[in-house]
Short mmCIF file of C-alpha atoms and ligand atoms in Angstrom, two decimals:
data_model
loop_
_atom_site.label_atom_id
_atom_site.label_comp_id
_atom_site.label_asym_id
_atom_site.label_seq_id
_atom_site.Cartn_x
_atom_site.Cartn_y
_atom_site.Cartn_z
CA MET A 1 119.91 81.86 106.48
CA ASP A 2 117.69 78.81 106.95
CA LYS A 3 117.10 75.87 104.66
CA LEU A 4 114.40 73.23 104.67
CA VAL A 5 115.53 69.63 104.67
CA ILE A 6 113.13 66.98 103.38
CA GLU A 7 113.52 63.20 103.37
CA GLY A 8 111.11 62.34 100.57
CA GLY A 9 108.88 59.36 99.94
CA ARG A 10 106.24 59.64 102.65
CA LYS A 11 102.54 59.70 101.91
CA LEU A 12 100.89 62.79 103.46
CA GLU A 13 97.68 62.15 105.35
CA GLY A 14 95.55 64.01 107.84
CA SER A 15 94.13 67.49 108.09
CA VAL A 16 95.57 70.97 107.85
CA THR A 17 94.20 74.41 108.69
CA ILE A 18 94.73 77.00 105.98
CA SER A 19 95.96 80.42 107.15
CA GLY A 20 94.60 83.84 106.15
CA ALA A 21 95.36 84.94 102.58
CA LYS A 22 98.61 86.92 102.34
CA ASN A 23 97.49 88.70 99.19
CA ALA A 24 94.22 89.78 100.79
CA CYS A 25 95.82 90.94 104.07
CA LEU A 26 98.35 93.25 102.44
CA PRO A 27 95.89 95.61 100.67
CA ILE A 28 93.41 95.31 103.57
CA LEU A 29 96.06 96.54 106.02
CA ALA A 30 96.83 99.38 103.59
CA ALA A 31 93.11 100.20 103.36
CA ALA A 32 93.04 100.84 107.11
CA LEU A 33 95.03 104.02 106.23
CA LEU A 34 91.86 105.47 104.67
CA SER A 35 90.30 106.09 108.09
CA ASP A 36 91.25 107.89 111.30
CA GLU A 37 89.55 105.22 113.33
CA ARG A 38 90.71 101.87 114.62
CA SER A 39 90.34 98.78 112.43
CA VAL A 40 90.63 95.24 113.70
CA ILE A 41 91.75 92.66 111.18
CA LYS A 42 91.57 88.99 112.05
CA ASN A 43 93.04 85.83 110.53
CA ILE A 44 96.32 87.56 109.63
CA PRO A 45 99.02 84.94 109.00
CA ASN A 46 102.35 85.23 110.74
CA LEU A 47 104.50 85.86 107.65
CA ARG A 48 107.49 87.96 106.75
CA ASP A 49 105.43 90.05 104.25
CA MET A 50 102.94 90.88 107.00
CA ALA A 51 105.76 92.07 109.26
CA THR A 52 107.01 94.28 106.41
CA MET A 53 103.54 95.79 105.90
CA LEU A 54 103.19 96.52 109.63
CA LYS A 55 106.61 98.21 109.57
CA ILE A 56 105.44 100.39 106.68
CA LEU A 57 102.30 101.39 108.58
CA LYS A 58 104.34 102.21 111.71
CA ASN A 59 106.69 104.24 109.56
CA PHE A 60 103.70 106.51 108.67
CA GLY A 61 103.10 107.08 112.39
CA VAL A 62 100.22 104.60 112.62
CA ARG A 63 99.92 102.57 115.82
CA VAL A 64 99.75 98.85 115.25
CA ALA A 65 99.21 96.06 117.79
CA GLN A 66 99.35 92.36 117.10
CA ASP A 67 97.75 89.68 119.24
CA GLY A 68 98.18 86.28 117.60
CA SER A 69 96.44 86.46 114.26
CA THR A 70 94.58 89.69 115.08
CA VAL A 71 96.06 93.05 114.12
CA THR A 72 94.67 96.34 115.39
CA VAL A 73 95.50 99.40 113.31
CA GLU A 74 95.08 102.85 114.89
CA PRO A 75 95.76 105.43 112.19
CA HIS A 76 94.38 108.36 114.17
CA GLY A 77 96.04 111.61 113.03
CA TYR A 78 98.92 110.05 111.07
CA LYS A 79 100.53 112.61 108.77
CA LYS A 80 103.44 110.89 107.04
CA TYR A 81 103.13 109.89 103.41
CA ILE A 82 106.52 108.50 102.36
CA ALA A 83 107.14 104.76 101.82
CA PRO A 84 110.93 104.51 101.62
CA TYR A 85 113.08 102.32 99.38
CA ASP A 86 114.46 100.09 102.14
CA LEU A 87 110.93 98.89 102.99
CA VAL A 88 109.38 98.81 99.50
CA SER A 89 112.38 97.02 97.99
CA THR A 90 111.80 93.98 100.23
CA MET A 91 108.16 93.63 99.15
CA ARG A 92 106.69 94.84 95.86
CA ALA A 93 103.17 94.71 97.26
CA SER A 94 104.05 97.78 99.38
CA VAL A 95 102.93 99.77 96.34
CA CYS A 96 99.34 99.22 97.55
CA VAL A 97 99.77 102.02 100.10
CA LEU A 98 99.84 104.50 97.19
CA GLY A 99 96.05 104.70 96.65
CA PRO A 100 95.09 105.02 100.35
CA LEU A 101 97.78 107.62 101.10
CA LEU A 102 96.80 109.69 98.12
CA ALA A 103 93.10 109.62 99.02
CA LYS A 104 93.68 110.36 102.71
CA GLN A 105 96.70 112.70 102.72
CA ARG A 106 96.25 114.00 99.17
CA ARG A 107 99.90 113.25 98.57
CA ALA A 108 102.17 110.22 98.54
CA GLN A 109 105.78 109.33 97.87
CA VAL A 110 106.31 105.65 97.34
CA SER A 111 109.57 104.11 96.23
CA PHE A 112 109.29 102.63 92.71
CA PRO A 113 109.07 98.87 93.31
CA GLY A 114 111.17 97.68 90.32
CA GLY A 115 111.22 94.18 88.84
CA CYS A 116 111.79 90.85 90.51
CA ILE A 117 112.83 87.30 89.83
CA ILE A 118 109.47 86.36 88.27
CA GLY A 119 110.00 88.98 85.53
CA PRO A 120 109.22 92.64 84.91
CA ARG A 121 106.60 94.06 87.27
CA PRO A 122 105.46 97.36 85.70
CA ILE A 123 103.14 99.78 87.50
CA ASP A 124 101.77 101.67 84.50
CA LEU A 125 98.20 100.51 85.29
CA HIS A 126 98.45 101.80 88.87
CA ILE A 127 99.54 105.17 87.50
CA LYS A 128 96.85 105.12 84.77
CA GLY A 129 94.15 104.42 87.37
CA LEU A 130 95.22 107.19 89.73
CA LYS A 131 95.77 109.70 86.90
CA ALA A 132 92.24 109.00 85.69
CA LEU A 133 91.11 110.22 89.12
CA GLY A 134 92.97 113.50 88.62
CA ALA A 135 96.18 112.68 90.53
CA ASP A 136 99.34 114.36 89.30
CA ILE A 137 102.04 111.69 89.19
CA LYS A 138 105.76 111.88 88.40
CA VAL A 139 108.55 109.38 88.79
CA GLU A 140 111.71 111.03 90.13
CA ARG A 141 114.82 109.74 91.90
CA GLY A 142 113.31 106.25 92.07
CA TYR A 143 110.12 107.46 93.73
CA ILE A 144 106.53 107.79 92.57
CA LEU A 145 105.62 111.33 93.58
CA ALA A 146 101.86 111.79 93.65
CA ASP A 147 99.82 114.90 94.28
CA GLY A 148 96.10 114.33 94.88
CA LYS A 149 94.88 117.89 95.50
CA LYS A 150 92.76 117.91 92.32
CA MET A 151 91.39 114.40 92.58
CA ARG A 152 87.80 113.61 91.67
CA GLY A 153 85.90 110.60 90.33
CA GLY A 154 86.67 109.38 86.80
CA ASN A 155 86.33 106.49 84.38
CA VAL A 156 89.19 104.15 83.66
CA TYR A 157 89.84 100.95 81.74
CA LEU A 158 92.44 98.92 83.65
CA GLY A 159 93.00 96.04 81.21
CA GLY A 160 96.68 95.62 80.41
CA HIS A 161 98.75 93.52 78.06
CA PHE A 162 98.37 90.54 80.44
CA GLY A 163 94.78 91.13 81.50
CA SER A 164 93.56 92.86 84.63
CA SER A 165 95.86 93.82 87.51
CA VAL A 166 95.11 92.87 91.11
CA LEU A 167 96.98 95.65 92.90
CA ALA A 168 96.26 98.37 90.27
CA THR A 169 92.55 97.62 90.80
CA ALA A 170 93.09 97.74 94.58
CA ASN A 171 94.97 101.06 94.43
CA THR A 172 92.47 102.77 92.13
CA MET A 173 89.44 101.47 94.04
CA MET A 174 90.88 102.49 97.43
CA ALA A 175 91.72 105.99 96.15
CA ALA A 176 88.22 106.39 94.67
CA THR A 177 86.45 105.64 97.94
CA LEU A 178 87.39 108.99 99.50
CA ILE A 179 87.24 111.48 96.62
CA ASN A 180 84.37 113.50 95.26
CA GLY A 181 82.29 111.97 92.50
CA THR A 182 81.77 108.61 90.86
CA THR A 183 84.51 106.35 89.55
CA VAL A 184 83.99 103.51 87.12
CA ILE A 185 86.76 100.93 86.80
CA GLU A 186 86.39 98.74 83.72
CA SER A 187 88.35 95.49 83.37
CA ALA A 188 88.81 95.43 87.13
CA ALA A 189 90.49 92.35 88.58
CA CYS A 190 88.05 90.09 90.43
CA GLU A 191 90.40 87.74 92.27
CA PRO A 192 88.96 86.64 95.66
CA GLU A 193 91.58 88.86 97.36
CA VAL A 194 90.19 91.94 95.54
CA VAL A 195 86.68 90.90 96.59
CA ASP A 196 87.82 90.54 100.22
CA LEU A 197 89.34 94.03 100.09
CA THR A 198 86.12 95.40 98.58
CA ASN A 199 84.09 93.82 101.38
CA PHE A 200 86.39 95.40 103.96
CA LEU A 201 86.04 98.82 102.29
CA ILE A 202 82.25 98.47 102.30
CA LYS A 203 82.40 97.69 106.04
CA MET A 204 84.39 100.94 106.41
CA GLY A 205 81.50 102.82 104.78
CA ALA A 206 82.69 102.86 101.16
CA ARG A 207 80.01 102.87 98.47
CA ILE A 208 81.01 100.28 95.89
CA LYS A 209 78.83 98.45 93.38
CA GLY A 210 79.77 95.57 91.09
CA VAL A 211 81.63 93.58 93.76
CA ALA A 212 83.31 90.49 92.21
CA THR A 213 82.71 91.70 88.65
CA HIS A 214 84.95 93.36 86.07
CA THR A 215 83.13 96.70 86.44
CA LEU A 216 83.40 98.50 89.77
CA VAL A 217 81.40 101.65 90.42
CA ILE A 218 82.60 103.69 93.39
CA GLU A 219 80.75 106.66 94.82
CA GLY A 220 83.24 108.72 96.81
CA VAL A 221 82.33 109.52 100.44
CA LYS A 222 83.74 112.21 102.78
CA LYS A 223 84.93 109.86 105.49
CA LEU A 224 85.49 106.20 106.16
CA HIS A 225 85.27 104.67 109.60
CA GLY A 226 87.22 101.83 111.18
CA ALA A 227 85.97 98.27 110.67
CA GLU A 228 86.42 94.73 111.84
CA HIS A 229 87.13 92.02 109.31
CA SER A 230 88.29 88.44 109.13
CA VAL A 231 90.47 87.72 106.10
CA ILE A 232 89.60 84.84 103.72
CA PRO A 233 91.68 81.64 103.79
CA ASP A 234 94.64 81.54 101.42
CA ARG A 235 93.61 79.75 98.21
CA ILE A 236 97.24 79.41 97.08
CA GLU A 237 98.36 77.83 100.34
CA ALA A 238 95.29 75.54 100.12
CA GLY A 239 96.12 74.63 96.52
CA THR A 240 99.69 73.80 97.51
CA TYR A 241 98.47 71.31 100.15
CA ILE A 242 96.07 69.75 97.63
CA LEU A 243 99.07 69.22 95.36
CA ALA A 244 100.98 67.74 98.30
CA ALA A 245 98.20 65.12 98.56
CA ALA A 246 98.40 64.49 94.80
CA VAL A 247 102.17 64.26 94.56
CA THR A 248 102.64 61.97 97.60
CA ARG A 249 99.59 59.81 96.73
CA GLY A 250 98.08 60.88 100.03
CA ASP A 251 94.80 62.01 101.54
CA ILE A 252 94.58 65.54 102.99
CA THR A 253 91.61 67.41 104.40
CA LEU A 254 91.85 71.21 104.22
CA LYS A 255 89.72 72.29 107.13
CA ASN A 256 88.68 75.74 106.03
CA ALA A 257 89.53 76.12 102.33
CA ILE A 258 86.89 77.74 100.10
CA PRO A 259 86.35 75.48 97.05
CA GLU A 260 84.69 78.30 95.04
CA HIS A 261 88.02 80.17 95.11
CA MET A 262 89.85 77.23 93.51
CA VAL A 263 87.59 76.16 90.69
CA ALA A 264 90.24 76.07 87.94
CA LEU A 265 92.71 74.05 90.01
CA ILE A 266 90.05 71.63 91.26
CA ASP A 267 88.74 71.18 87.74
CA LYS A 268 92.18 70.32 86.32
CA LEU A 269 93.11 67.99 89.16
CA SER A 270 89.75 66.20 89.05
CA GLU A 271 90.19 65.70 85.31
CA ALA A 272 93.66 64.33 86.03
CA GLY A 273 92.05 61.75 88.33
CA LEU A 274 92.51 63.20 91.84
CA ASP A 275 89.51 62.73 94.10
CA ILE A 276 88.50 66.15 95.46
CA LYS A 277 85.35 66.59 97.47
CA THR A 278 83.82 68.98 99.94
CA ALA A 279 85.04 67.79 103.36
CA PRO A 280 82.60 65.95 105.66
CA GLY A 281 80.48 68.53 107.45
CA GLY A 282 80.30 70.74 104.34
CA LYS A 283 83.28 72.96 105.20
CA GLY A 284 86.67 72.70 103.54
CA LEU A 285 87.95 70.13 101.11
CA ARG A 286 89.31 66.62 101.01
CA ALA A 287 91.88 65.70 98.34
CA ARG A 288 92.56 61.99 97.97
CA TRP A 289 94.82 60.10 95.58
CA MET A 290 92.93 57.04 94.32
CA ARG A 291 94.50 56.19 91.00
CA LYS A 292 97.41 57.06 88.71
CA LEU A 293 96.98 60.63 87.47
CA ARG A 294 96.89 61.75 83.84
CA PRO A 295 99.01 64.60 82.49
CA MET A 296 97.19 67.91 82.06
CA ASP A 297 97.91 71.03 79.99
CA ILE A 298 97.32 74.32 81.78
CA THR A 299 97.49 78.01 80.87
CA THR A 300 97.66 80.61 83.61
CA LEU A 301 95.10 83.41 83.34
CA PRO A 302 93.51 86.07 85.54
CA TYR A 303 90.82 84.77 87.93
CA PRO A 304 88.80 82.59 87.55
CA GLY A 305 91.45 81.08 85.24
CA PHE A 306 94.30 78.91 86.47
CA PRO A 307 96.37 81.09 88.88
CA THR A 308 99.97 81.94 88.04
CA ASP A 309 100.70 81.51 91.76
CA MET A 310 99.98 77.75 91.37
CA GLN A 311 101.93 77.23 88.14
CA ALA A 312 105.26 76.16 89.67
CA GLN A 313 103.64 73.77 92.16
CA PHE A 314 101.50 72.21 89.42
CA MET A 315 104.65 71.66 87.39
CA SER A 316 106.17 69.59 90.22
CA LEU A 317 103.15 67.28 90.07
CA MET A 318 103.30 67.00 86.28
CA ALA A 319 107.04 66.29 86.54
CA VAL A 320 106.19 62.91 88.11
CA THR A 321 102.99 62.21 86.14
CA ASP A 322 103.43 59.75 83.31
CA GLY A 323 102.99 61.42 79.88
CA ILE A 324 103.53 64.92 78.50
CA SER A 325 101.96 68.12 79.74
CA VAL A 326 102.32 71.68 78.48
CA ILE A 327 102.28 74.49 81.04
CA THR A 328 101.84 77.95 79.54
CA GLU A 329 102.38 81.14 81.56
CA LYS A 330 100.27 84.09 80.37
CA ILE A 331 100.63 86.37 83.40
CA TYR A 332 104.39 86.37 83.98
CA PRO A 333 105.96 84.80 80.84
CA GLU A 334 109.36 84.61 82.57
CA ARG A 335 108.18 82.86 85.73
CA PHE A 336 110.07 79.62 85.08
CA ILE A 337 113.22 79.79 87.22
CA HIS A 338 112.10 76.62 89.01
CA ILE A 339 112.60 74.50 85.87
CA SER A 340 116.37 74.30 86.17
CA GLU A 341 116.15 73.35 89.84
CA LEU A 342 113.49 70.68 89.17
CA ASN A 343 115.67 69.30 86.36
CA ARG A 344 118.54 69.03 88.86
CA MET A 345 116.27 66.64 90.76
CA GLY A 346 115.78 64.49 87.66
CA SER A 347 112.72 65.96 85.98
CA ASP A 348 112.55 66.31 82.20
CA ILE A 349 111.25 69.81 81.47
CA LEU A 350 111.99 71.94 78.44
CA LEU A 351 111.18 75.63 78.14
CA GLU A 352 109.81 76.83 74.78
CA GLY A 353 109.00 80.54 74.97
CA ALA A 354 106.37 80.96 77.66
CA SER A 355 105.49 77.24 77.70
CA ALA A 356 107.12 74.42 79.60
CA ILE A 357 106.97 70.98 78.07
CA VAL A 358 106.99 68.50 80.91
CA LYS A 359 107.74 64.84 80.26
CA GLY A 360 106.74 62.94 83.36
CA VAL A 361 109.48 60.80 84.91
CA LYS A 362 109.13 57.82 87.27
CA ASN A 363 111.22 59.25 90.09
CA LEU A 364 112.87 62.43 91.24
CA SER A 365 116.00 62.23 93.31
CA GLY A 366 116.74 64.47 96.28
CA ALA A 367 119.35 67.21 95.76
CA PRO A 368 120.41 70.56 97.18
CA VAL A 369 118.26 73.15 95.38
CA MET A 370 117.96 76.91 95.54
CA ALA A 371 114.63 78.64 96.03
CA SER A 372 114.29 81.71 93.78
CA ASP A 373 110.86 83.07 94.71
CA LEU A 374 107.94 82.21 96.91
CA ARG A 375 105.94 79.87 94.65
CA ALA A 376 109.05 78.31 93.08
CA SER A 377 110.14 77.43 96.62
CA ALA A 378 106.81 75.70 97.24
CA ALA A 379 107.31 73.74 94.01
CA LEU A 380 110.71 72.55 95.22
CA VAL A 381 109.23 71.49 98.56
CA LEU A 382 106.59 69.42 96.71
CA ALA A 383 109.32 67.86 94.56
CA GLY A 384 111.32 67.14 97.72
CA LEU A 385 108.31 65.38 99.29
CA VAL A 386 108.13 62.88 96.44
CA ALA A 387 111.86 62.58 95.64
CA LYS A 388 114.00 59.67 96.73
CA GLY A 389 116.45 60.69 99.42
CA ARG A 390 117.26 64.06 100.93
CA THR A 391 116.44 67.45 99.42
CA ASP A 392 117.85 70.66 100.88
CA VAL A 393 115.76 73.66 99.81
CA GLN A 394 118.04 76.61 100.35
CA ARG A 395 117.06 80.26 100.88
CA ILE A 396 113.69 79.48 102.39
CA TYR A 397 113.21 83.05 103.48
CA HIS A 398 111.12 83.19 100.28
CA LEU A 399 108.80 80.51 101.69
CA ASP A 400 108.53 82.39 104.97
CA ARG A 401 107.04 85.29 102.99
CA GLY A 402 103.95 83.26 102.12
CA TYR A 403 103.55 79.92 103.91
CA GLU A 404 102.81 80.06 107.61
CA LYS A 405 104.45 77.33 109.72
CA ILE A 406 105.10 75.23 106.65
CA GLU A 407 107.35 72.60 108.23
CA GLU A 408 105.02 72.25 111.22
CA LYS A 409 101.98 71.75 108.98
CA LEU A 410 103.82 69.28 106.72
CA ARG A 411 105.16 67.32 109.71
CA LYS A 412 101.65 67.02 111.11
CA LEU A 413 100.66 65.44 107.80
CA GLY A 414 103.46 62.91 108.12
CA ALA A 415 106.31 64.49 106.17
CA ASN A 416 109.89 64.09 107.35
CA VAL A 417 110.94 67.73 107.16
CA TRP A 418 112.94 70.09 109.31
CA ARG A 419 114.65 73.48 109.25
CA GLU A 420 118.41 73.88 109.49
CA LYS A 421 120.80 76.80 109.39
CA GLU A 422 122.56 77.08 106.02
CA LYS A 423 126.30 76.74 106.46
N1 EPU B 1 100.87 94.56 84.99
C1 EPU B 1 101.08 95.57 84.10
N2 EPU B 1 101.03 96.85 84.56
C2 EPU B 1 100.77 97.14 85.86
C3 EPU B 1 100.54 96.09 86.77
C4 EPU B 1 100.58 94.80 86.30
O1 EPU B 1 101.33 95.35 82.91
O2 EPU B 1 100.73 98.33 86.20
C5 EPU B 1 100.93 93.18 84.52
C6 EPU B 1 101.93 92.32 85.28
O3 EPU B 1 103.23 92.48 84.80
C7 EPU B 1 101.37 90.94 85.08
C8 EPU B 1 99.86 91.19 85.08
O4 EPU B 1 99.69 92.57 84.78
O5 EPU B 1 101.74 90.47 83.81
C9 EPU B 1 99.16 90.87 86.38
O6 EPU B 1 99.86 91.47 87.48
P1 EPU B 1 99.10 92.02 88.74
O7 EPU B 1 99.19 93.50 88.76
O8 EPU B 1 97.74 91.41 88.82
O9 EPU B 1 100.02 91.47 89.90
P2 EPU B 1 100.18 92.14 91.32
O10 EPU B 1 98.91 92.79 91.70
O11 EPU B 1 101.43 92.94 91.38
C10 EPU B 1 99.29 90.06 92.66
C11 EPU B 1 99.85 89.10 93.66
C12 EPU B 1 100.87 88.18 93.00
C13 EPU B 1 100.16 87.44 91.85
C14 EPU B 1 99.54 88.44 90.88
C15 EPU B 1 98.73 87.81 89.77
C16 EPU B 1 99.73 90.43 95.68
C17 EPU B 1 100.45 91.05 96.80
N3 EPU B 1 100.49 89.85 94.74
O12 EPU B 1 100.41 90.83 92.21
O13 EPU B 1 101.27 87.24 93.99
O14 EPU B 1 101.07 86.61 91.18
O15 EPU B 1 98.68 89.35 91.59
O16 EPU B 1 97.69 87.07 90.29
O17 EPU B 1 98.52 90.41 95.66
C18 EPU B 1 102.69 85.74 95.09
O18 EPU B 1 101.87 85.74 96.03
O19 EPU B 1 103.64 84.92 95.01
C19 EPU B 1 102.54 86.73 94.03
C20 EPU B 1 103.53 87.06 93.21
#
């Protein structure tokens, strides 16, 4: 296993190119299963989750070729419909093959994904969406067994206890594209990754109205064709580099980030005193530390609210911002494993239910810390960048799931960071 070693205290400056969005690529690759024809998907980041998704596609008998950041998917004539436990258990997002398989093969068996370190991850909304389209679904021996012979369009409300669901919207929408009749999804998620998927489906010939709204209307078609698509830049990776500028009192230009995808984060950081502007030339963003930041309270919410996937990283910044901030998690109320690791580095954070009370400290001190999930790992890296001395972030295979070439990009910005084998 690898670890990331960081000698903290350097100001990060320069520019960084943001990779394609992991959470857009995964359902888009799954959507390619809806056609018999070749799809070409560009701007795919080289990440562990992408490799898992390609393995899943190959496992169905689909031919896949990768050339740098371009992936060609040739599903022609694939017949398999089982996503086994050993693949699904390494990546929950594998559940997004359920909708496409069901629509195309009229049956699917997908291992039940189970929970994970960020808390329970139910799939009741996925099942509700597909049942509303007439699918017969049972859970047996750890598998979701779905029969789609009687599927047809239907109406469904997909709002759950914690708001809309990204992948339940993706699964229901993908299934609806290829079945008879009209489907209306109310309380659909409208995260930029869902919008990117919708745009890809439309390029494949799907008939979808209400793109980027909470009501999607899908008119089923008989066949979808292959399509070419370039995936949007990753707003969470971009946000993490903006926070790297804030936490190290630096100046970072994000060459290709899309500011409209990061409104909540930009708003909070600007209010805190960070200088964030559209980069010279009108493309991308420049984040510059100019003055001491103020503490900010945040509450995570579905898009366009503050993203849960930025909560841990934002906490690292607040941990070294003078004053008190309250960080409330409304999407995954248990997503706080990073607190104990940050406190090992000298932060002063108290958990009260689903809120963290962060009392900013002057300094963090480097320590060996353990990454528990992808975004928590990114938070520990940010803490390591500002801490005094050496931080060893162990188990960085989590980071490799979602941050392409992280140590290379950070080094280019001036960080003293390298990868070592864990003993
Ligand atoms: N939920 C239900 N029932 C369901 C599905 C979800 O109650 O059937 C709940 C969840 O427990 C959560 C809320 O609804 O409280 C939102 O979950 P959502 O379904 O939107 O999450 P997801 O689609 O499984 C995606 C991202 C996550 C990101 C969330 C929220 C992908 C591959 N994953 O997951 O990304 O945190 O949306 O924005 O798109 C990450 O990248 O680190 C990550 C965890």
